[in-house]
PDB file of N, CA, C and O in Angstrom, chain B, residues numbered from 101:
ATOM      1  N   LEU B 101     -16.695  -2.687  -0.892  1.00  0.00           N
ATOM      2  CA  LEU B 101     -16.097  -3.128   0.355  1.00  0.00           C
ATOM      3  C   LEU B 101     -14.650  -2.640   0.452  1.00  0.00           C
ATOM      4  O   LEU B 101     -14.210  -2.170   1.501  1.00  0.00           O
ATOM      5  N   TYR B 102     -13.916  -2.759  -0.666  1.00  0.00           N
ATOM      6  CA  TYR B 102     -12.510  -2.336  -0.679  1.00  0.00           C
ATOM      7  C   TYR B 102     -12.385  -0.865  -0.292  1.00  0.00           C
ATOM      8  O   TYR B 102     -11.544  -0.513   0.536  1.00  0.00           O
ATOM      9  N   GLU B 103     -13.211  -0.005  -0.881  1.00  0.00           N
ATOM     10  CA  GLU B 103     -13.124   1.433  -0.594  1.00  0.00           C
ATOM     11  C   GLU B 103     -13.491   1.738   0.851  1.00  0.00           C
ATOM     12  O   GLU B 103     -12.887   2.618   1.464  1.00  0.00           O
ATOM     13  N   LEU B 104     -14.459   1.035   1.402  1.00  0.00           N
ATOM     14  CA  LEU B 104     -14.817   1.235   2.809  1.00  0.00           C
ATOM     15  C   LEU B 104     -13.660   0.854   3.727  1.00  0.00           C
ATOM     16  O   LEU B 104     -13.365   1.564   4.688  1.00  0.00           O
ATOM     17  N   LEU B 105     -13.005  -0.267   3.430  1.00  0.00           N
ATOM     18  CA  LEU B 105     -11.851  -0.680   4.235  1.00  0.00           C
ATOM     19  C   LEU B 105     -10.695   0.308   4.080  1.00  0.00           C
ATOM     20  O   LEU B 105     -10.002   0.611   5.051  1.00  0.00           O
ATOM     21  N   ARG B 106     -10.489   0.808   2.868  1.00  0.00           N
ATOM     22  CA  ARG B 106      -9.431   1.796   2.624  1.00  0.00           C
ATOM     23  C   ARG B 106      -9.698   3.067   3.431  1.00  0.00           C
ATOM     24  O   ARG B 106      -8.790   3.599   4.070  1.00  0.00           O
ATOM     25  N   GLU B 107     -10.934   3.553   3.403  1.00  0.00           N
ATOM     26  CA  GLU B 107     -11.297   4.749   4.169  1.00  0.00           C
ATOM     27  C   GLU B 107     -11.043   4.538   5.656  1.00  0.00           C
ATOM     28  O   GLU B 107     -10.489   5.416   6.318  1.00  0.00           O
ATOM     29  N   LYS B 108     -11.435   3.401   6.182  1.00  0.00           N
ATOM     30  CA  LYS B 108     -11.225   3.086   7.602  1.00  0.00           C
ATOM     31  C   LYS B 108      -9.730   2.999   7.916  1.00  0.00           C
ATOM     32  O   LYS B 108      -9.277   3.510   8.940  1.00  0.00           O
ATOM     33  N   LEU B 109      -8.975   2.356   7.039  1.00  0.00           N
ATOM     34  CA  LEU B 109      -7.529   2.230   7.230  1.00  0.00           C
ATOM     35  C   LEU B 109      -6.866   3.602   7.297  1.00  0.00           C
ATOM     36  O   LEU B 109      -5.978   3.818   8.122  1.00  0.00           O
ATOM     37  N   LEU B 110      -7.282   4.522   6.447  1.00  0.00           N
ATOM     38  CA  LEU B 110      -6.657   5.841   6.378  1.00  0.00           C
ATOM     39  C   LEU B 110      -7.035   6.759   7.534  1.00  0.00           C
ATOM     40  O   LEU B 110      -6.534   7.880   7.614  1.00  0.00           O
ATOM     41  N   THR B 111      -7.909   6.306   8.430  1.00  0.00           N
ATOM     42  CA  THR B 111      -8.213   7.091   9.631  1.00  0.00           C
ATOM     43  C   THR B 111      -7.247   6.768  10.768  1.00  0.00           C
ATOM     44  O   THR B 111      -7.240   7.460  11.786  1.00  0.00           O
ATOM     45  N   GLN B 112      -6.448   5.746  10.609  1.00  0.00           N
ATOM     46  CA  GLN B 112      -5.534   5.328  11.665  1.00  0.00           C
ATOM     47  C   GLN B 112      -4.261   6.168  11.655  1.00  0.00           C
ATOM     48  O   GLN B 112      -3.855   6.686  10.615  1.00  0.00           O
ATOM     49  N   SER B 113      -3.650   6.292  12.799  1.00  0.00           N
ATOM     50  CA  SER B 113      -2.468   7.154  12.918  1.00  0.00           C
ATOM     51  C   SER B 113      -1.189   6.503  12.402  1.00  0.00           C
ATOM     52  O   SER B 113      -0.212   7.202  12.132  1.00  0.00           O
ATOM     53  N   LEU B 114      -1.178   5.188  12.262  1.00  0.00           N
ATOM     54  CA  LEU B 114       0.020   4.477  11.818  1.00  0.00           C
ATOM     55  C   LEU B 114      -0.364   3.377  10.832  1.00  0.00           C
ATOM     56  O   LEU B 114      -1.282   2.593  11.075  1.00  0.00           O
ATOM     57  N   LEU B 115       0.365   3.337   9.708  1.00  0.00           N
ATOM     58  CA  LEU B 115       0.191   2.282   8.711  1.00  0.00           C
ATOM     59  C   LEU B 115       1.534   1.635   8.423  1.00  0.00           C
ATOM     60  O   LEU B 115       2.584   2.250   8.611  1.00  0.00           O
ATOM     61  N   HIS B 116       1.496   0.417   7.977  1.00  0.00           N
ATOM     62  CA  HIS B 116       2.676  -0.272   7.468  1.00  0.00           C
ATOM     63  C   HIS B 116       2.465  -0.466   5.973  1.00  0.00           C
ATOM     64  O   HIS B 116       1.342  -0.698   5.524  1.00  0.00           O
ATOM     65  N   ALA B 117       3.555  -0.369   5.198  1.00  0.00           N
ATOM     66  CA  ALA B 117       3.429  -0.495   3.745  1.00  0.00           C
ATOM     67  C   ALA B 117       4.633  -1.229   3.169  1.00  0.00           C
ATOM     68  O   ALA B 117       5.755  -1.099   3.658  1.00  0.00           O
ATOM     69  N   ASP B 118       4.374  -1.999   2.123  1.00  0.00           N
ATOM     70  CA  ASP B 118       5.447  -2.666   1.383  1.00  0.00           C
ATOM     71  C   ASP B 118       4.898  -3.058   0.018  1.00  0.00           C
ATOM     72  O   ASP B 118       3.686  -3.161  -0.171  1.00  0.00           O
ATOM     73  N   GLU B 119       5.798  -3.274  -0.922  1.00  0.00           N
ATOM     74  CA  GLU B 119       5.395  -3.676  -2.264  1.00  0.00           C
ATOM     75  C   GLU B 119       6.214  -4.877  -2.696  1.00  0.00           C
ATOM     76  O   GLU B 119       7.323  -5.098  -2.211  1.00  0.00           O
ATOM     77  N   THR B 120       5.658  -5.641  -3.604  1.00  0.00           N
ATOM     78  CA  THR B 120       6.382  -6.778  -4.152  1.00  0.00           C
ATOM     79  C   THR B 120       6.042  -6.917  -5.629  1.00  0.00           C
ATOM     80  O   THR B 120       4.913  -6.662  -6.050  1.00  0.00           O
ATOM     81  N   ALA B 121       7.027  -7.320  -6.395  1.00  0.00           N
ATOM     82  CA  ALA B 121       6.825  -7.505  -7.835  1.00  0.00           C
ATOM     83  C   ALA B 121       6.169  -8.854  -8.090  1.00  0.00           C
ATOM     84  O   ALA B 121       6.352  -9.810  -7.336  1.00  0.00           O
ATOM     85  N   TYR B 122       5.409  -8.905  -9.162  1.00  0.00           N
ATOM     86  CA  TYR B 122       4.735 -10.136  -9.548  1.00  0.00           C
ATOM     87  C   TYR B 122       4.808 -10.248 -11.062  1.00  0.00           C
ATOM     88  O   TYR B 122       4.355  -9.356 -11.779  1.00  0.00           O
ATOM     89  N   ARG B 123       5.367 -11.322 -11.534  1.00  0.00           N
ATOM     90  CA  ARG B 123       5.503 -11.527 -12.973  1.00  0.00           C
ATOM     91  C   ARG B 123       4.176 -12.040 -13.538  1.00  0.00           C
ATOM     92  O   ARG B 123       3.618 -13.025 -13.054  1.00  0.00           O
ATOM     93  N   VAL B 124       3.694 -11.364 -14.552  1.00  0.00           N
ATOM     94  CA  VAL B 124       2.405 -11.692 -15.155  1.00  0.00           C
ATOM     95  C   VAL B 124       2.582 -12.711 -16.272  1.00  0.00           C
ATOM     96  O   VAL B 124       3.404 -12.523 -17.169  1.00  0.00           O
ATOM     97  N   LEU B 125       1.821 -13.773 -16.215  1.00  0.00           N
ATOM     98  CA  LEU B 125       1.795 -14.801 -17.258  1.00  0.00           C
ATOM     99  C   LEU B 125       3.173 -15.325 -17.637  1.00  0.00           C
ATOM    100  O   LEU B 125       3.444 -15.614 -18.803  1.00  0.00           O
ATOM    101  N   GLU B 126       4.035 -15.443 -16.639  1.00  0.00           N
ATOM    102  CA  GLU B 126       5.363 -16.028 -16.866  1.00  0.00           C
ATOM    103  C   GLU B 126       6.165 -15.303 -17.943  1.00  0.00           C
ATOM    104  O   GLU B 126       7.053 -15.899 -18.553  1.00  0.00           O
ATOM    105  N   ASN B 127       5.871 -14.049 -18.183  1.00  0.00           N
ATOM    106  CA  ASN B 127       6.560 -13.253 -19.195  1.00  0.00           C
ATOM    107  C   ASN B 127       7.728 -12.527 -18.540  1.00  0.00           C
ATOM    108  O   ASN B 127       7.556 -11.920 -17.483  1.00  0.00           O
ATOM    109  N   ASP B 128       8.896 -12.577 -19.139  1.00  0.00           N
ATOM    110  CA  ASP B 128      10.090 -11.977 -18.545  1.00  0.00           C
ATOM    111  C   ASP B 128      10.022 -10.463 -18.419  1.00  0.00           C
ATOM    112  O   ASP B 128      10.749  -9.889 -17.610  1.00  0.00           O
ATOM    113  N   THR B 129       9.182  -9.807 -19.185  1.00  0.00           N
ATOM    114  CA  THR B 129       9.163  -8.346 -19.167  1.00  0.00           C
ATOM    115  C   THR B 129       7.907  -7.747 -18.558  1.00  0.00           C
ATOM    116  O   THR B 129       7.847  -6.530 -18.378  1.00  0.00           O
ATOM    117  N   SER B 130       6.922  -8.532 -18.240  1.00  0.00           N
ATOM    118  CA  SER B 130       5.649  -7.999 -17.745  1.00  0.00           C
ATOM    119  C   SER B 130       5.561  -8.099 -16.230  1.00  0.00           C
ATOM    120  O   SER B 130       5.006  -9.056 -15.691  1.00  0.00           O
ATOM    121  N   LEU B 131       6.112  -7.105 -15.553  1.00  0.00           N
ATOM    122  CA  LEU B 131       6.023  -7.063 -14.101  1.00  0.00           C
ATOM    123  C   LEU B 131       4.870  -6.168 -13.686  1.00  0.00           C
ATOM    124  O   LEU B 131       4.592  -5.151 -14.320  1.00  0.00           O
ATOM    125  N   THR B 132       4.220  -6.556 -12.632  1.00  0.00           N
ATOM    126  CA  THR B 132       3.204  -5.742 -11.997  1.00  0.00           C
ATOM    127  C   THR B 132       3.521  -5.754 -10.502  1.00  0.00           C
ATOM    128  O   THR B 132       4.351  -6.548 -10.059  1.00  0.00           O
ATOM    129  N   TYR B 133       2.889  -4.904  -9.735  1.00  0.00           N
ATOM    130  CA  TYR B 133       3.239  -4.782  -8.319  1.00  0.00           C
ATOM    131  C   TYR B 133       2.001  -4.889  -7.443  1.00  0.00           C
ATOM    132  O   TYR B 133       0.928  -4.389  -7.781  1.00  0.00           O
ATOM    133  N   TYR B 134       2.177  -5.544  -6.328  1.00  0.00           N
ATOM    134  CA  TYR B 134       1.158  -5.581  -5.297  1.00  0.00           C
ATOM    135  C   TYR B 134       1.696  -4.816  -4.104  1.00  0.00           C
ATOM    136  O   TYR B 134       2.752  -5.137  -3.559  1.00  0.00           O
ATOM    137  N   TRP B 135       0.952  -3.804  -3.715  1.00  0.00           N
ATOM    138  CA  TRP B 135       1.297  -2.984  -2.562  1.00  0.00           C
ATOM    139  C   TRP B 135       0.447  -3.470  -1.396  1.00  0.00           C
ATOM    140  O   TRP B 135      -0.756  -3.688  -1.543  1.00  0.00           O
ATOM    141  N   THR B 136       1.069  -3.636  -0.254  1.00  0.00           N
ATOM    142  CA  THR B 136       0.354  -4.060   0.942  1.00  0.00           C
ATOM    143  C   THR B 136       0.333  -2.905   1.927  1.00  0.00           C
ATOM    144  O   THR B 136       1.378  -2.351   2.268  1.00  0.00           O
ATOM    145  N   PHE B 137      -0.845  -2.546   2.379  1.00  0.00           N
ATOM    146  CA  PHE B 137      -1.021  -1.504   3.385  1.00  0.00           C
ATOM    147  C   PHE B 137      -1.788  -2.130   4.538  1.00  0.00           C
ATOM    148  O   PHE B 137      -2.843  -2.730   4.332  1.00  0.00           O
ATOM    149  N   LEU B 138      -1.263  -1.992   5.748  1.00  0.00           N
ATOM    150  CA  LEU B 138      -1.956  -2.586   6.882  1.00  0.00           C
ATOM    151  C   LEU B 138      -1.879  -1.706   8.110  1.00  0.00           C
ATOM    152  O   LEU B 138      -0.987  -0.869   8.250  1.00  0.00           O
ATOM    153  N   SER B 139      -2.831  -1.915   8.991  1.00  0.00           N
ATOM    154  CA  SER B 139      -2.914  -1.135  10.217  1.00  0.00           C
ATOM    155  C   SER B 139      -1.839  -1.580  11.199  1.00  0.00           C
ATOM    156  O   SER B 139      -1.263  -2.661  11.077  1.00  0.00           O
ATOM    157  N   GLY B 140      -1.588  -0.718  12.171  1.00  0.00           N
ATOM    158  CA  GLY B 140      -0.605  -1.024  13.200  1.00  0.00           C
ATOM    159  C   GLY B 140      -1.164  -1.953  14.267  1.00  0.00           C
ATOM    160  O   GLY B 140      -2.347  -2.291  14.250  1.00  0.00           O
ATOM    161  N   LYS B 141      -0.304  -2.363  15.195  1.00  0.00           N
ATOM    162  CA  LYS B 141      -0.708  -3.292  16.259  1.00  0.00           C
ATOM    163  C   LYS B 141      -1.796  -2.718  17.156  1.00  0.00           C
ATOM    164  O   LYS B 141      -2.576  -3.463  17.750  1.00  0.00           O
ATOM    165  N   GLN B 142      -1.845  -1.391  17.253  1.00  0.00           N
ATOM    166  CA  GLN B 142      -2.807  -0.757  18.154  1.00  0.00           C
ATOM    167  C   GLN B 142      -4.240  -0.806  17.636  1.00  0.00           C
ATOM    168  O   GLN B 142      -5.170  -0.496  18.381  1.00  0.00           O
ATOM    169  N   ALA B 143      -4.435  -1.180  16.402  1.00  0.00           N
ATOM    170  CA  ALA B 143      -5.775  -1.188  15.800  1.00  0.00           C
ATOM    171  C   ALA B 143      -6.669  -2.219  16.480  1.00  0.00           C
ATOM    172  O   ALA B 143      -6.277  -3.372  16.657  1.00  0.00           O
ATOM    173  N   THR B 144      -7.860  -1.798  16.855  1.00  0.00           N
ATOM    174  CA  THR B 144      -8.799  -2.732  17.481  1.00  0.00           C
ATOM    175  C   THR B 144      -9.432  -3.653  16.441  1.00  0.00           C
ATOM    176  O   THR B 144      -9.840  -4.771  16.759  1.00  0.00           O
ATOM    177  N   GLN B 145      -9.512  -3.178  15.199  1.00  0.00           N
ATOM    178  CA  GLN B 145     -10.007  -3.994  14.087  1.00  0.00           C
ATOM    179  C   GLN B 145      -8.963  -3.931  12.975  1.00  0.00           C
ATOM    180  O   GLN B 145      -9.048  -3.070  12.100  1.00  0.00           O
ATOM    181  N   PRO B 146      -7.986  -4.825  12.998  1.00  0.00           N
ATOM    182  CA  PRO B 146      -6.891  -4.784  12.025  1.00  0.00           C
ATOM    183  C   PRO B 146      -7.393  -4.894  10.583  1.00  0.00           C
ATOM    184  O   PRO B 146      -8.343  -5.617  10.285  1.00  0.00           O
ATOM    185  N   ILE B 147      -6.726  -4.157   9.709  1.00  0.00           N
ATOM    186  CA  ILE B 147      -7.070  -4.156   8.283  1.00  0.00           C
ATOM    187  C   ILE B 147      -5.799  -4.386   7.480  1.00  0.00           C
ATOM    188  O   ILE B 147      -4.764  -3.780   7.756  1.00  0.00           O
ATOM    189  N   THR B 148      -5.877  -5.251   6.498  1.00  0.00           N
ATOM    190  CA  THR B 148      -4.803  -5.446   5.525  1.00  0.00           C
ATOM    191  C   THR B 148      -5.420  -5.314   4.142  1.00  0.00           C
ATOM    192  O   THR B 148      -6.383  -6.005   3.810  1.00  0.00           O
ATOM    193  N   LEU B 149      -4.851  -4.413   3.334  1.00  0.00           N
ATOM    194  CA  LEU B 149      -5.338  -4.226   1.967  1.00  0.00           C
ATOM    195  C   LEU B 149      -4.215  -4.472   0.983  1.00  0.00           C
ATOM    196  O   LEU B 149      -3.081  -4.040   1.190  1.00  0.00           O
ATOM    197  N   TYR B 150      -4.539  -5.163  -0.075  1.00  0.00           N
ATOM    198  CA  TYR B 150      -3.601  -5.407  -1.169  1.00  0.00           C
ATOM    199  C   TYR B 150      -4.038  -4.541  -2.342  1.00  0.00           C
ATOM    200  O   TYR B 150      -5.166  -4.644  -2.824  1.00  0.00           O
ATOM    201  N   HIS B 151      -3.135  -3.697  -2.784  1.00  0.00           N
ATOM    202  CA  HIS B 151      -3.434  -2.755  -3.860  1.00  0.00           C
ATOM    203  C   HIS B 151      -2.584  -3.105  -5.070  1.00  0.00           C
ATOM    204  O   HIS B 151      -1.356  -3.129  -4.986  1.00  0.00           O
ATOM    205  N   HIS B 152      -3.230  -3.374  -6.190  1.00  0.00           N
ATOM    206  CA  HIS B 152      -2.513  -3.730  -7.414  1.00  0.00           C
ATOM    207  C   HIS B 152      -2.239  -2.479  -8.231  1.00  0.00           C
ATOM    208  O   HIS B 152      -3.123  -1.641  -8.405  1.00  0.00           O
ATOM    209  N   ASP B 153      -1.008  -2.349  -8.735  1.00  0.00           N
ATOM    210  CA  ASP B 153      -0.651  -1.231  -9.606  1.00  0.00           C
ATOM    211  C   ASP B 153       0.491  -1.671 -10.504  1.00  0.00           C
ATOM    212  O   ASP B 153       1.356  -2.436 -10.078  1.00  0.00           O
ATOM    213  N   GLN B 154       0.502  -1.202 -11.729  1.00  0.00           N
ATOM    214  CA  GLN B 154       1.588  -1.563 -12.639  1.00  0.00           C
ATOM    215  C   GLN B 154       2.830  -0.721 -12.397  1.00  0.00           C
ATOM    216  O   GLN B 154       3.883  -0.980 -12.981  1.00  0.00           O
ATOM    217  N   ARG B 155       2.713   0.282 -11.543  1.00  0.00           N
ATOM    218  CA  ARG B 155       3.849   1.160 -11.252  1.00  0.00           C
ATOM    219  C   ARG B 155       4.458   0.824  -9.902  1.00  0.00           C
ATOM    220  O   ARG B 155       3.774   0.371  -8.985  1.00  0.00           O
ATOM    221  N   ARG B 156       5.746   1.053  -9.803  1.00  0.00           N
ATOM    222  CA  ARG B 156       6.436   0.934  -8.523  1.00  0.00           C
ATOM    223  C   ARG B 156       6.852   2.321  -8.039  1.00  0.00           C
ATOM    224  O   ARG B 156       7.626   2.438  -7.090  1.00  0.00           O
ATOM    225  N   SER B 157       6.362   3.337  -8.662  1.00  0.00           N
ATOM    226  CA  SER B 157       6.752   4.710  -8.354  1.00  0.00           C
ATOM    227  C   SER B 157       5.959   5.265  -7.175  1.00  0.00           C
ATOM    228  O   SER B 157       4.998   4.659  -6.700  1.00  0.00           O
ATOM    229  N   GLY B 158       6.388   6.422  -6.726  1.00  0.00           N
ATOM    230  CA  GLY B 158       5.702   7.107  -5.642  1.00  0.00           C
ATOM    231  C   GLY B 158       4.274   7.497  -5.984  1.00  0.00           C
ATOM    232  O   GLY B 158       3.460   7.702  -5.084  1.00  0.00           O
ATOM    233  N   LEU B 159       3.954   7.603  -7.271  1.00  0.00           N
ATOM    234  CA  LEU B 159       2.583   7.942  -7.661  1.00  0.00           C
ATOM    235  C   LEU B 159       1.585   6.895  -7.184  1.00  0.00           C
ATOM    236  O   LEU B 159       0.467   7.238  -6.799  1.00  0.00           O
ATOM    237  N   ALA B 160       1.969   5.644  -7.204  1.00  0.00           N
ATOM    238  CA  ALA B 160       1.082   4.578  -6.727  1.00  0.00           C
ATOM    239  C   ALA B 160       0.783   4.768  -5.241  1.00  0.00           C
ATOM    240  O   ALA B 160      -0.357   4.603  -4.807  1.00  0.00           O
ATOM    241  N   VAL B 161       1.804   5.113  -4.468  1.00  0.00           N
ATOM    242  CA  VAL B 161       1.634   5.342  -3.030  1.00  0.00           C
ATOM    243  C   VAL B 161       0.790   6.593  -2.795  1.00  0.00           C
ATOM    244  O   VAL B 161      -0.139   6.574  -1.987  1.00  0.00           O
ATOM    245  N   GLN B 162       1.110   7.677  -3.498  1.00  0.00           N
ATOM    246  CA  GLN B 162       0.370   8.932  -3.335  1.00  0.00           C
ATOM    247  C   GLN B 162      -1.106   8.766  -3.665  1.00  0.00           C
ATOM    248  O   GLN B 162      -1.965   9.293  -2.959  1.00  0.00           O
ATOM    249  N   GLU B 163      -1.401   8.039  -4.728  1.00  0.00           N
ATOM    250  CA  GLU B 163      -2.802   7.835  -5.102  1.00  0.00           C
ATOM    251  C   GLU B 163      -3.544   7.003  -4.063  1.00  0.00           C
ATOM    252  O   GLU B 163      -4.712   7.269  -3.778  1.00  0.00           O
ATOM    253  N   PHE B 164      -2.880   6.002  -3.495  1.00  0.00           N
ATOM    254  CA  PHE B 164      -3.537   5.180  -2.480  1.00  0.00           C
ATOM    255  C   PHE B 164      -3.757   5.978  -1.196  1.00  0.00           C
ATOM    256  O   PHE B 164      -4.849   5.958  -0.629  1.00  0.00           O
ATOM    257  N   LEU B 165      -2.718   6.682  -0.739  1.00  0.00           N
ATOM    258  CA  LEU B 165      -2.792   7.391   0.536  1.00  0.00           C
ATOM    259  C   LEU B 165      -3.575   8.693   0.456  1.00  0.00           C
ATOM    260  O   LEU B 165      -4.143   9.125   1.459  1.00  0.00           O
ATOM    261  N   GLY B 166      -3.621   9.323  -0.698  1.00  0.00           N
ATOM    262  CA  GLY B 166      -4.361  10.576  -0.833  1.00  0.00           C
ATOM    263  C   GLY B 166      -3.867  11.625   0.146  1.00  0.00           C
ATOM    264  O   GLY B 166      -2.685  11.969   0.145  1.00  0.00           O
ATOM    265  N   GLU B 167      -4.761  12.137   0.980  1.00  0.00           N
ATOM    266  CA  GLU B 167      -4.434  13.193   1.952  1.00  0.00           C
ATOM    267  C   GLU B 167      -4.060  12.628   3.328  1.00  0.00           C
ATOM    268  O   GLU B 167      -4.087  13.361   4.317  1.00  0.00           O
ATOM    269  N   TYR B 168      -3.721  11.375   3.404  1.00  0.00           N
ATOM    270  CA  TYR B 168      -3.360  10.749   4.684  1.00  0.00           C
ATOM    271  C   TYR B 168      -2.266  11.558   5.370  1.00  0.00           C
ATOM    272  O   TYR B 168      -1.277  11.928   4.738  1.00  0.00           O
ATOM    273  N   ASP B 169      -2.440  11.836   6.672  1.00  0.00           N
ATOM    274  CA  ASP B 169      -1.448  12.653   7.381  1.00  0.00           C
ATOM    275  C   ASP B 169      -0.854  11.956   8.597  1.00  0.00           C
ATOM    276  O   ASP B 169      -0.298  12.610   9.480  1.00  0.00           O
ATOM    277  N   GLY B 170      -0.967  10.643   8.648  1.00  0.00           N
ATOM    278  CA  GLY B 170      -0.378   9.888   9.748  1.00  0.00           C
ATOM    279  C   GLY B 170       1.017   9.404   9.396  1.00  0.00           C
ATOM    280  O   GLY B 170       1.654   9.918   8.477  1.00  0.00           O
ATOM    281  N   TYR B 171       1.476   8.424  10.129  1.00  0.00           N
ATOM    282  CA  TYR B 171       2.805   7.850   9.923  1.00  0.00           C
ATOM    283  C   TYR B 171       2.708   6.585   9.070  1.00  0.00           C
ATOM    284  O   TYR B 171       1.760   5.809   9.187  1.00  0.00           O
ATOM    285  N   VAL B 172       3.709   6.398   8.211  1.00  0.00           N
ATOM    286  CA  VAL B 172       3.796   5.186   7.399  1.00  0.00           C
ATOM    287  C   VAL B 172       5.123   4.507   7.715  1.00  0.00           C
ATOM    288  O   VAL B 172       6.187   5.075   7.468  1.00  0.00           O
ATOM    289  N   HIS B 173       5.064   3.312   8.252  1.00  0.00           N
ATOM    290  CA  HIS B 173       6.260   2.526   8.546  1.00  0.00           C
ATOM    291  C   HIS B 173       6.566   1.694   7.311  1.00  0.00           C
ATOM    292  O   HIS B 173       5.743   0.885   6.882  1.00  0.00           O
ATOM    293  N   CYS B 174       7.749   1.893   6.739  1.00  0.00           N
ATOM    294  CA  CYS B 174       8.090   1.226   5.479  1.00  0.00           C
ATOM    295  C   CYS B 174       9.605   1.085   5.362  1.00  0.00           C
ATOM    296  O   CYS B 174      10.357   1.575   6.204  1.00  0.00           O
ATOM    297  N   ASP B 175      10.031   0.412   4.310  1.00  0.00           N
ATOM    298  CA  ASP B 175      11.466   0.305   4.067  1.00  0.00           C
ATOM    299  C   ASP B 175      11.956   1.596   3.396  1.00  0.00           C
ATOM    300  O   ASP B 175      11.209   2.571   3.308  1.00  0.00           O
ATOM    301  N   MET B 176      13.176   1.601   2.936  1.00  0.00           N
ATOM    302  CA  MET B 176      13.773   2.828   2.403  1.00  0.00           C
ATOM    303  C   MET B 176      13.582   3.005   0.895  1.00  0.00           C
ATOM    304  O   MET B 176      14.269   3.834   0.296  1.00  0.00           O
ATOM    305  N   TRP B 177      12.683   2.265   0.267  1.00  0.00           N
ATOM    306  CA  TRP B 177      12.433   2.427  -1.157  1.00  0.00           C
ATOM    307  C   TRP B 177      11.986   3.866  -1.413  1.00  0.00           C
ATOM    308  O   TRP B 177      11.141   4.391  -0.687  1.00  0.00           O
ATOM    309  N   SER B 178      12.541   4.495  -2.427  1.00  0.00           N
ATOM    310  CA  SER B 178      12.314   5.919  -2.688  1.00  0.00           C
ATOM    311  C   SER B 178      10.853   6.268  -2.971  1.00  0.00           C
ATOM    312  O   SER B 178      10.471   7.429  -2.826  1.00  0.00           O
ATOM    313  N   ALA B 179      10.046   5.321  -3.359  1.00  0.00           N
ATOM    314  CA  ALA B 179       8.631   5.599  -3.644  1.00  0.00           C
ATOM    315  C   ALA B 179       7.889   6.108  -2.418  1.00  0.00           C
ATOM    316  O   ALA B 179       6.876   6.794  -2.557  1.00  0.00           O
ATOM    317  N   TYR B 180       8.369   5.790  -1.220  1.00  0.00           N
ATOM    318  CA  TYR B 180       7.677   6.188   0.001  1.00  0.00           C
ATOM    319  C   TYR B 180       8.030   7.596   0.462  1.00  0.00           C
ATOM    320  O   TYR B 180       7.428   8.095   1.414  1.00  0.00           O
ATOM    321  N   ARG B 181       8.969   8.236  -0.175  1.00  0.00           N
ATOM    322  CA  ARG B 181       9.387   9.579   0.273  1.00  0.00           C
ATOM    323  C   ARG B 181       8.426  10.639  -0.158  1.00  0.00           C
ATOM    324  O   ARG B 181       8.632  11.816   0.138  1.00  0.00           O
TER     325      ARG B 181
END
């Protein structure tokens, strides 16, 4: 189901993206990240996907988006460049 929703999401011309850190098991050094990718307001069937990755780097974004060639609305975090 996740992959089907991801494929549908990546057909849209505009996406929104953001990431947030999440501390694992209350450990001070074990951070993981949840990336949120969602469709724009124009979507007739809105989609929101939460993608878990231990990296906050651009590789996490590149792997999720693949060959996506639309617009991504996001903050100025360098991972999105």
